[in-house]
Short mmCIF file of C-alpha atoms and ligand atoms in Angstrom, two decimals:
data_model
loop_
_atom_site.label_atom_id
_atom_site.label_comp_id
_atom_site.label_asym_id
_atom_site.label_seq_id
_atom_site.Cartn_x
_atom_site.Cartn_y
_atom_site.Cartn_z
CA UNK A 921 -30.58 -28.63 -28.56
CA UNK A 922 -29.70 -25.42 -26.59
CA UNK A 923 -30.49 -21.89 -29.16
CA UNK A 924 -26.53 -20.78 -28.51
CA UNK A 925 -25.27 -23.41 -30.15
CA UNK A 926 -27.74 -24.94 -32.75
CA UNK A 927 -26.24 -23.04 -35.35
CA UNK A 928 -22.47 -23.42 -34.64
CA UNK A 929 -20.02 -25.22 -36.45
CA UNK A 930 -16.84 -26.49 -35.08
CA UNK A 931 -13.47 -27.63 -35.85
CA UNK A 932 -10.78 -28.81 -33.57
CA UNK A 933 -7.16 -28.86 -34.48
CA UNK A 934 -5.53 -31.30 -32.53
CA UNK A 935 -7.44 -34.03 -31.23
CA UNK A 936 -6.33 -35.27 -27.97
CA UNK A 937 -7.07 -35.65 -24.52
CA UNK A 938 -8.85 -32.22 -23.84
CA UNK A 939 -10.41 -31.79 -27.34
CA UNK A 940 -11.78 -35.35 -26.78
CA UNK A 941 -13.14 -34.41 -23.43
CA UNK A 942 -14.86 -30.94 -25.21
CA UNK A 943 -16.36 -33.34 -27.89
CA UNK A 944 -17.69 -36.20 -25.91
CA UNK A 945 -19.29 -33.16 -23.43
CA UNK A 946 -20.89 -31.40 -26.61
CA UNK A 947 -22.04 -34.98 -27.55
CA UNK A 948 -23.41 -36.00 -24.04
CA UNK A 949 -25.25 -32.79 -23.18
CA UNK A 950 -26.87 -32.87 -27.00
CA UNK A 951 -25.26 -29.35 -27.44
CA UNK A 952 -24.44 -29.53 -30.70
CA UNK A 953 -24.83 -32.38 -33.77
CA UNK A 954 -22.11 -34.75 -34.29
CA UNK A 955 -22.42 -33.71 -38.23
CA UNK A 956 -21.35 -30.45 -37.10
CA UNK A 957 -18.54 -30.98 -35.73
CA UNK A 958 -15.07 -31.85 -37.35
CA UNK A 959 -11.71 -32.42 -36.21
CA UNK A 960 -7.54 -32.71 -37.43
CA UNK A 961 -5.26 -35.00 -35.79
CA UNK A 962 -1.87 -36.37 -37.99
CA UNK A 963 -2.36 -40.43 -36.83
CA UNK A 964 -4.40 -41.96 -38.89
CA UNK A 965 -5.49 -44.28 -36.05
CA UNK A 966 -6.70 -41.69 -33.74
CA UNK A 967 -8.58 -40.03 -36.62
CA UNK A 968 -11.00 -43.35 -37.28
CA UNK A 969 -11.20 -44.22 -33.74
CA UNK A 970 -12.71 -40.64 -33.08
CA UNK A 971 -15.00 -40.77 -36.39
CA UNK A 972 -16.41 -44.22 -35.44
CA UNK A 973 -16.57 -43.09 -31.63
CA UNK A 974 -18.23 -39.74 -32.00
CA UNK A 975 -19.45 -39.83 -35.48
CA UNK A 976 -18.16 -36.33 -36.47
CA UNK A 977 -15.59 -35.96 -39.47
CA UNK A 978 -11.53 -36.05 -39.07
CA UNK A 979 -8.75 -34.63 -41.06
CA UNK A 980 -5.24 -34.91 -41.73
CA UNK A 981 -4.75 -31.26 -42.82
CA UNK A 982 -5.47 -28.61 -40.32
CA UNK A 983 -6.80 -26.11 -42.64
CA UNK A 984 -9.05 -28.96 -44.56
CA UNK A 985 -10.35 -29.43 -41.17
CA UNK A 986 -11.14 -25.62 -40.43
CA UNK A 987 -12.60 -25.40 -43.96
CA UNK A 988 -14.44 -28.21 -43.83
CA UNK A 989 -16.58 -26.85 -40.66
CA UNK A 990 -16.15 -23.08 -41.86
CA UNK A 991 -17.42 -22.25 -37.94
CA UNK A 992 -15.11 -21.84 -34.71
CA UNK A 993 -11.96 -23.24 -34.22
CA UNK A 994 -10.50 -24.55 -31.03
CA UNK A 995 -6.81 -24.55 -31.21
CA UNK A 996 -6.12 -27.97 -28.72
CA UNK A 997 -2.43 -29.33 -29.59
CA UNK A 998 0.50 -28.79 -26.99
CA UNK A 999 2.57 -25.53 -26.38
CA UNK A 1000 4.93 -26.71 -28.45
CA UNK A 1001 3.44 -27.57 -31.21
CA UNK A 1002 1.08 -24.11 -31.83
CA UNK A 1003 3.45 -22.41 -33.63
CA UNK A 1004 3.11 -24.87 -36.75
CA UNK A 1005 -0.47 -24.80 -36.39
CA UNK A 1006 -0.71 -21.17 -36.07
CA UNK A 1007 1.46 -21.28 -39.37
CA UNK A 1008 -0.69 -24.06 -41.17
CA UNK A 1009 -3.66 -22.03 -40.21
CA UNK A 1010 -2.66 -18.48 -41.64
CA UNK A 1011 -5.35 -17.35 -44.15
CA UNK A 1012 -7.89 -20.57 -43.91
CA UNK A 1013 -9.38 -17.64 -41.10
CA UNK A 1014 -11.92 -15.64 -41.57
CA UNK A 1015 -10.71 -11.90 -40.14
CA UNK A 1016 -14.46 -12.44 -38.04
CA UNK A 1017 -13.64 -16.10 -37.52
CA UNK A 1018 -13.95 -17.18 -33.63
CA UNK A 1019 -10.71 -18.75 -32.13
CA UNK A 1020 -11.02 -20.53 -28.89
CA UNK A 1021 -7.19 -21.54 -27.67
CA UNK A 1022 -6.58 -23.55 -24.46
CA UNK A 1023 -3.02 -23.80 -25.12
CA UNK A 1024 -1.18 -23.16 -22.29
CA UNK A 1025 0.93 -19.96 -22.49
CA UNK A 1026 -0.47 -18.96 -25.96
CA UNK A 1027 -1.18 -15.29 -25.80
CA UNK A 1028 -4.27 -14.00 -27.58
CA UNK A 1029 -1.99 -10.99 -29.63
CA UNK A 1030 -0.33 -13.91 -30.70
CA UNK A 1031 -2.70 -15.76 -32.11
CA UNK A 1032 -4.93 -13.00 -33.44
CA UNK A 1033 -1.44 -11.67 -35.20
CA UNK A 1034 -1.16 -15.30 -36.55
CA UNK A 1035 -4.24 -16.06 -37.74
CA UNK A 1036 -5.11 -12.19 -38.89
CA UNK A 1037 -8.66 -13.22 -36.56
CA UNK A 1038 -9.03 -10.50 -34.02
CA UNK A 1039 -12.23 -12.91 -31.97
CA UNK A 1040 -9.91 -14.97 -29.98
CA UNK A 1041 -10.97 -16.34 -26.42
CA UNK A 1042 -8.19 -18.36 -24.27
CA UNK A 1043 -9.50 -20.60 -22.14
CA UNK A 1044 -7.74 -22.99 -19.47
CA UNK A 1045 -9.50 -26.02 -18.58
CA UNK A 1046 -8.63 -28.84 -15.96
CA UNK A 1047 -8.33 -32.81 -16.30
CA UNK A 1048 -11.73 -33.30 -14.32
CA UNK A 1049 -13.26 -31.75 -17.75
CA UNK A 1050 -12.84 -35.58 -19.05
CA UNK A 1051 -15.70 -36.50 -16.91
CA UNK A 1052 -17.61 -32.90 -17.35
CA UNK A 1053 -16.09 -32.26 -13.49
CA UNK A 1054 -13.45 -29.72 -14.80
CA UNK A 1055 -13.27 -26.22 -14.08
CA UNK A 1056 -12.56 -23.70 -17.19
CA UNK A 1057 -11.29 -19.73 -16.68
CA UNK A 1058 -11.63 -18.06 -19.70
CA UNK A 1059 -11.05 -14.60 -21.12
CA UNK A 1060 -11.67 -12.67 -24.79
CA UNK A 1061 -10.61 -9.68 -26.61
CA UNK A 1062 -13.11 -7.03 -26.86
CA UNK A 1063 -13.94 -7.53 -30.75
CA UNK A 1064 -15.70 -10.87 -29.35
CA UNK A 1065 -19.65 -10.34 -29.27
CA UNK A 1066 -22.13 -10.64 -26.71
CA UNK A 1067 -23.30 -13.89 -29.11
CA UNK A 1068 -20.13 -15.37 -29.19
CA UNK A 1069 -19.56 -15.01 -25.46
CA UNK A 1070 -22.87 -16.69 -25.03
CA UNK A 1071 -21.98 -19.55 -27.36
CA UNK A 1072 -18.42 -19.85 -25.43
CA UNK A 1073 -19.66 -20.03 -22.17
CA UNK A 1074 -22.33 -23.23 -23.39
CA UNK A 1075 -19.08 -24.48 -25.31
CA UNK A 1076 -16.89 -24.64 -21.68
CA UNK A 1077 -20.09 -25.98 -19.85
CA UNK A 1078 -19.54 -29.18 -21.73
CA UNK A 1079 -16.23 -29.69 -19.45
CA UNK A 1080 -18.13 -28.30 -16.30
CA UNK A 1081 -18.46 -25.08 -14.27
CA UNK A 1082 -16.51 -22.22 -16.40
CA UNK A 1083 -15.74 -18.78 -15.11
CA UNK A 1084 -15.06 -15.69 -17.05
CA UNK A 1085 -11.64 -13.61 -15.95
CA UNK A 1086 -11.05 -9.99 -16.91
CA UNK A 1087 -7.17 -9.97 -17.52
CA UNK A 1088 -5.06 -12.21 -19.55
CA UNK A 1089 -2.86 -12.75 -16.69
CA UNK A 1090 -5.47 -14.15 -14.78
CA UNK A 1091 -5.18 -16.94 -17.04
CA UNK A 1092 -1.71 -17.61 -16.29
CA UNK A 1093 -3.04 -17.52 -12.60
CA UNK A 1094 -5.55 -20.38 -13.44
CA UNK A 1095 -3.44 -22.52 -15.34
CA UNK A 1096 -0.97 -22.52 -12.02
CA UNK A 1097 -4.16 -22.63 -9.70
CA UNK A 1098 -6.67 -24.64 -11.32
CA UNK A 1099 -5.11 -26.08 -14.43
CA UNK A 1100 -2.16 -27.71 -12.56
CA UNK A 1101 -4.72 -27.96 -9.39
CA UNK A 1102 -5.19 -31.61 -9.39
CA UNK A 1103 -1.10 -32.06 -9.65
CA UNK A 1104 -1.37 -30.92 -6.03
CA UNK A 1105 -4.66 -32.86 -5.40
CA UNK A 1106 -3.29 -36.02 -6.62
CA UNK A 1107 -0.04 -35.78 -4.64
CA UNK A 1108 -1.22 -34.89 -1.10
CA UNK A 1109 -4.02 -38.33 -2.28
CA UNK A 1110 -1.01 -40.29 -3.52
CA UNK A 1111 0.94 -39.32 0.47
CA UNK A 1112 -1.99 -39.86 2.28
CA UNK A 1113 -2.92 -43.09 1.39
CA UNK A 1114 0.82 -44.20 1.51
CA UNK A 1115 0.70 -42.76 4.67
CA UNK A 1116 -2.02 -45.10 5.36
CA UNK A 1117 -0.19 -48.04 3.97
CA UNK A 1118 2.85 -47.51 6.38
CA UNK A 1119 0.37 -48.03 9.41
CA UNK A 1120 -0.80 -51.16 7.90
CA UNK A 1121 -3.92 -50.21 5.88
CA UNK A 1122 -4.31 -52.48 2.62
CA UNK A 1123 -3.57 -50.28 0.03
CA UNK A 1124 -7.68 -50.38 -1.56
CA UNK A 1125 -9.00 -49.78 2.39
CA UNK A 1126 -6.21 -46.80 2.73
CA UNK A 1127 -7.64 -45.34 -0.92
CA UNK A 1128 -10.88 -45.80 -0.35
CA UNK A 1129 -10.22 -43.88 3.40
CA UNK A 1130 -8.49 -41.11 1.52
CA UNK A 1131 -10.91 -40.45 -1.44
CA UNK A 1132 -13.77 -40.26 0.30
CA UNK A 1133 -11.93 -38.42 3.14
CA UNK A 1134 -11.16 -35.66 0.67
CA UNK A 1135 -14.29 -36.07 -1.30
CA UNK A 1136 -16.52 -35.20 1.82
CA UNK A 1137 -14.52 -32.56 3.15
CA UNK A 1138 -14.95 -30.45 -0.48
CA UNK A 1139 -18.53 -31.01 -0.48
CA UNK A 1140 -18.68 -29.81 3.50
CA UNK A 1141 -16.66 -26.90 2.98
CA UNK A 1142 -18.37 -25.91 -0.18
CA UNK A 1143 -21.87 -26.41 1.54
CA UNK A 1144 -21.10 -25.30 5.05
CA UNK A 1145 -19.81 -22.03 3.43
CA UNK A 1146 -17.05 -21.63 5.99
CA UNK A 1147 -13.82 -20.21 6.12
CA UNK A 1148 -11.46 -23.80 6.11
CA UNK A 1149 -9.65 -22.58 9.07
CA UNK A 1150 -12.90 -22.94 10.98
CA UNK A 1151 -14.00 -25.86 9.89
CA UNK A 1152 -10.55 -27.73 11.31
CA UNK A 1153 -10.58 -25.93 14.40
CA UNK A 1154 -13.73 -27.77 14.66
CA UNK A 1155 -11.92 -31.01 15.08
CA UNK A 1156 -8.93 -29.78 17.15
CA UNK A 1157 -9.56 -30.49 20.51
CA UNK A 1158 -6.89 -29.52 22.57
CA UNK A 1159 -4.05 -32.11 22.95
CA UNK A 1160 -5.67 -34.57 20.36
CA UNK A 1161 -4.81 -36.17 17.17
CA UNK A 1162 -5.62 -33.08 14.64
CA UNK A 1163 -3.36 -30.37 17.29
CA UNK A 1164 -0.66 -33.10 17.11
CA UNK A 1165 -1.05 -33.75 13.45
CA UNK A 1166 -1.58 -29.75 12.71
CA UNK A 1167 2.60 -29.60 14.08
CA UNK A 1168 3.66 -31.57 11.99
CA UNK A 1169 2.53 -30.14 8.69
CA UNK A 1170 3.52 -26.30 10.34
CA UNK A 1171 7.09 -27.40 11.15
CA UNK A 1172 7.33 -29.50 7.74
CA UNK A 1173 6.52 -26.18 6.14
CA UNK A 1174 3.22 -27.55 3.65
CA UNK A 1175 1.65 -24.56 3.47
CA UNK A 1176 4.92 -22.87 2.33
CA UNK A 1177 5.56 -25.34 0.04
CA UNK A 1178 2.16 -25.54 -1.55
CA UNK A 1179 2.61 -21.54 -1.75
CA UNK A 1180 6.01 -21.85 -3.53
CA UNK A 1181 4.75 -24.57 -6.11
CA UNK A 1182 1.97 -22.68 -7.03
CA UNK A 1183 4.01 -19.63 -7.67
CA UNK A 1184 6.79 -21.31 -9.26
CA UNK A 1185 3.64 -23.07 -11.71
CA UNK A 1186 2.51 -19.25 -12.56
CA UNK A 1187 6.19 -18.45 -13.29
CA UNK A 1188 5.91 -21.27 -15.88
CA UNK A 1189 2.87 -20.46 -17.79
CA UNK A 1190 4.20 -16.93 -18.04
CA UNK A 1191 7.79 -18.14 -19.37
CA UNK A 1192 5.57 -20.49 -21.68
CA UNK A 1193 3.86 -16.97 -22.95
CA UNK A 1194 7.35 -15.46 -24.02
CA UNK A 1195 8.64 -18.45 -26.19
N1 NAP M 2480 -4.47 -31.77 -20.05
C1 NAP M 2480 -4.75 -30.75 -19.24
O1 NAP M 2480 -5.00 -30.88 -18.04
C2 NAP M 2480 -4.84 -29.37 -19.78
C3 NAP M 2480 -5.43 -28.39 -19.01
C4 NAP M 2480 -5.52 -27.12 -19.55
C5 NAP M 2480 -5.03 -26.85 -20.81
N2 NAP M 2480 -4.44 -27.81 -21.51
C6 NAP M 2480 -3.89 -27.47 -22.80
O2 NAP M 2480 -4.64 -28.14 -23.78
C7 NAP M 2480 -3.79 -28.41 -24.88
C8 NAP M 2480 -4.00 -29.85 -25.29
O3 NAP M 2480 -3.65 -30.68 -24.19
P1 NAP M 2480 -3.95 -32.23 -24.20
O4 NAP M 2480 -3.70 -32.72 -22.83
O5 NAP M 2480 -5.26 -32.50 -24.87
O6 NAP M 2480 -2.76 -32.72 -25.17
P2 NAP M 2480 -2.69 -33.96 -26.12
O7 NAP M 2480 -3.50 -35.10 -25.59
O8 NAP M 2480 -1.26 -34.21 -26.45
O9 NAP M 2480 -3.45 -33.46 -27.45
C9 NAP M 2480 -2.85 -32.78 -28.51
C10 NAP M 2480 -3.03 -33.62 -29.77
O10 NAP M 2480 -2.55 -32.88 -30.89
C11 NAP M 2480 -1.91 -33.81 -31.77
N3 NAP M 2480 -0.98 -33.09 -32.64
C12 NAP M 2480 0.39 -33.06 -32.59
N4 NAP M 2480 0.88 -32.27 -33.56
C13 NAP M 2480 -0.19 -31.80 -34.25
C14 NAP M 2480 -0.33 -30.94 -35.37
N5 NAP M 2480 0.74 -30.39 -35.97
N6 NAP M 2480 -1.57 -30.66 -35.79
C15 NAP M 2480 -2.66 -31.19 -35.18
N7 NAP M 2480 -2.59 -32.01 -34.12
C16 NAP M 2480 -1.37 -32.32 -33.67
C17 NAP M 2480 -1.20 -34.75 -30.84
O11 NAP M 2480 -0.91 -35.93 -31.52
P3 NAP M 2480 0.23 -36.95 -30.97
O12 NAP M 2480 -0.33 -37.55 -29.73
O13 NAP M 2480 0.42 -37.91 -32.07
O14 NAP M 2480 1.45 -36.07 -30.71
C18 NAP M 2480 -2.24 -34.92 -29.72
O15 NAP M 2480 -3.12 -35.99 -29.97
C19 NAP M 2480 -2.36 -28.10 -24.44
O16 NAP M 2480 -1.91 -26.91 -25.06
C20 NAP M 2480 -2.45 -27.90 -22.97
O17 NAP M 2480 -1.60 -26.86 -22.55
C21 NAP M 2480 -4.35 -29.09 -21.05
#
């Protein structure tokens, strides 16, 4: 077990999809000892399946669950429900105690003013984190230690690669970039392989086609280290397939588009910040 985090204690306040993925990281990597970690979720049913799953210890109460670990919190429930945690939370704190949100559009001033904790980090994972393939931006306030940042950044490996930001609003970049990132992924995947299915592909061969087809290219660009413009003028020979295909997507406007629904993402996680 890694020095950083032998010696942590954890609770997670809302137990779903992303805490699960944290947990079952923590778990895999040996990172940290199932007895020290606990957990709060309101369903009865998803609090046994995740004790006999995991082996760690699950509350009804939020606060039982952050006093029961007396170590870190992650704050893991949906935008909409954090302002009943933060409220359930208020004084089970210590004014030292380290808060690690990944609620989208939760502000750190808002959450430090909450919780009367001024050691909050906001972090914004992606779904690939649920098979340690994610990628987490992350930011702090400047009461958080050196130690703490340390212990953080082993805490995020557990999901994948993580990457410190400087600003806040660089978070609200991420969640729009990277964070809604495989929203994009998925849908150009989904139109590709239907694509593939209106020339008469079965739908597994036209899948299979377009998975690996995207699934090469990452690893080529990311290993060939160049810029993606050149690596498609590599297979644009003049009046072929790619030139003819490369028309298409310039008249149909896709970069445009992709532009616009990333921006119009960002808009989002800011407007989330205000409510
Ligand atoms: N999923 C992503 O890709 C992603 C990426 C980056 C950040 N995030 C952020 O991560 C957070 C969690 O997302 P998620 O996908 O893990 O959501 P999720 O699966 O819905 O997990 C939240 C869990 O909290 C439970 N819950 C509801 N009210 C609660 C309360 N008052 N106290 C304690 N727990 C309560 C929910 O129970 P019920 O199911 O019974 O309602 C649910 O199981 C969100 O704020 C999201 O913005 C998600």
């Amino acid at each position: 077990m890694t020095d950083t985090l032998e010696s942590m204690h954890l609770s997670f306040i809302g137990c779903g999809v992303m805490a699960e993925s944290m947990i079952a990281g923590l778990l895999r990597q040996n990172l940290i000892a199932p007895e020290r970690i606990v957990g709060s979720h309101p369903r009865e049913a998803r609090r046994s399946e995740l004790e006999s799953k995991y082996g760690i210890r699950m509350f009804d109460s939020n606060a039982d669950a952050v006093g029961a670990a007396n170590g870190a919190v992650v704050l893991s429930v949906k935008p909409q429900r954090v302002a009943n945690v933060l409220a359930d939370l208020k004084g089970s704190i210590a004014a030292n105690g380290l808060v690690i949100s990944i609620v989208a559009g939760a502000k750190i001033d808002t959450i430090s003013d909450a919780l009367g904790t001024d050691h909050v980090i906001r972090a914004m994972p992606n779904t690939p984190s649920q098979i340690g393939a994610g990628i987490t931006a992350w930011t702090c306030n400047e009461n958080v230690s050196e130690q703490e940042r340390a212990q953080v950044r082993r805490l995020l490996s557990a999901l994948g690669k993580e990457l410190f930001v400087e600003t806040e609003n660089m978070i609200d970049m991420a969640t729009s970039l990277s964070a809604t990132g495989p929203t994009y992924i998925f849908m150009v995947m989904e139109a590709l392989t239907d694509a593939g299915v209106h020339l008469g592909f079965s739908r597994d061969l036209a899948k299979e086609l377009v998975q690996e087809t995207m699934l090469g290219s990452v690893k080529f660009a990311m290993a060939s280290h160049k810029h993606p413009a050149e690596l498609r003028n590599m297979v644009t020979s003049p009046g072929g397939t790619s030139a003819e295909a490369i028309y298409q997507m310039e008249k149909g406007t896709l970069r445009t588009v992709l532009s616009k629904a990333v921006y119009a993402a960002y808009q989002r996680a800011v407007a989330l910040g205000k409510k």
